[in-house]
Amino acid sequence: MIEYKAELKKILLLTEFDHLEAQINSITQFIIEKDLASFFVDSIYLKSVLRLVIDEHWLQSQKSSEIHFERFIKKFFNAELKPLLFLHSFFLSSNIEGMQTAVKAISQIEKLILNCIKSKTSEFQKTFLQISLQMMSELYELEHQLNSAENIDEGKAKLSLYRSFDVLDEIFELEYQLNEVPSILQKERLFEGAGVGVQSSYATTLLALRYLNLSKGSRFIDLGSGYGRIGLVVGLMRPDIQFTGYEFVESRVDIANKASAHLHLDQHVHFVTQDLASADFKIPAADTYYIFDSFTDASYAIIMEQLQAMSLHRRITIATKGNAKLWMNNKYWSAPQEFSDSNLCFFRSTARPSAE
Ligand SMILES: C[S@@+](CC[C@H](N)C(=O)[O-])C[C@H]1O[C@@H](n2cnc3c(N)ncnc32)[C@H](O)[C@@H]1O
């Protein structure tokens, strides 16, 4: 058994955490990337599952005064707890109070692991991130399946991983300096003050990557790339893809390019400062475009006209998040492939390309 699993079980049974930092440091001191990634992802996933179990227990206690705890827990082992089978004995021997204490312990573990990762070399961080993203992708897929229409049981608590892994931003050093946006740029929808909510979540990004089936060596453009999360994730998971993100706000582009260079992704992941609606700019050809609620109506009109013209002679896929889908004219694009839990849609060009 990998050391962190045994240690995590011990930590979950603690009632006070005076020595937690020393314990975590001793586990992580000589740990390899793969084990640190598993420790990190398992811990964060565990926190979400514990919250789910606590919520569901509360819901059931409103309907019935007697809950058979073992039976109650065992149901989760057929679904949400499958990836955490090594914690079987903890869950069966614990109770709701113990789980509430465990949530606090994990919040501290999360911070300590982050500090550990930040102190490692960029090569270590890169491998750590690649493995973590792969594991996260599997967990999001599990969540996607469990919460899909046919499996959902109304009135039951639902697993929610949507923002659970946002702490990864700290490793990428994506600092949301939104107040730096000059007021002259406010004519665009620059989402000042909206913070993390205006970036696609890691959940959406990994779901998109899993289902887009990007061809090897293809080109991917993020139209309005913000702080670069999409490009950094694509770059780490798909070294064969040529990625470009265009973004109006220079400070966001700088942050994204710095992260790309730090992780040695800058051979294939680039962020460029550009007003996409500017009259002298032509959107370059690519195979996949991503648009998340980026533009004013006037800018959308200019950008969509270019994408539509391109769709007539090139097979392209547009992935939209949020309201961007409302701009997709069915004269040019297929009916959307929809992922309602992430408000994500894929549209493919319908015209038979005359030349590719
Ligand atoms: C909602 S954010 C999406 C960021 C990123 N694509 C994601 O999904 O995480 C939209 C971004 O589009 C940028 N934007 C708005 N108008 C633009 C324009 N005309 N040209 C380039 N970028 C623009 C905004 O500054 C903002 O950072």
Coordinates of C-alpha atoms in Angstrom, one line a residue, residues 25 37 50 58 64 80 83 92 119 130 141 158 182 184 190 231 239 243 265 267 298 300 332 348:
N25 CA 5.6 17.1 5.9
A37 CA -0.9 13.8 -7.1
L50 CA -17.8 13.6 3.0
W58 CA -29.3 15.1 7.3
S64 CA -36.8 8.9 9.4
E80 CA -19.3 7.9 -5.1
P83 CA -12.6 5.5 -6.0
L92 CA -17.8 2.1 8.4
S119 CA 8.2 24.4 -3.2
Q130 CA -0.5 16.1 -15.7
E141 CA -16.6 11.6 -15.6
K158 CA -25.8 15.2 -5.3
P182 CA -8.7 50.0 -17.5
I184 CA -11.8 52.4 -21.3
L190 CA -14.7 42.1 -19.3
G231 CA -4.9 26.5 -22.7
P239 CA 1.3 18.1 -25.9
F243 CA -3.1 26.0 -28.7
L265 CA 4.5 24.5 -22.5
Q267 CA 6.4 25.5 -27.6
A298 CA -21.4 43.9 -31.8
Y300 CA -20.2 38.5 -31.4
Y332 CA -23.9 26.8 -40.6
R348 CA -19.8 21.1 -35.9

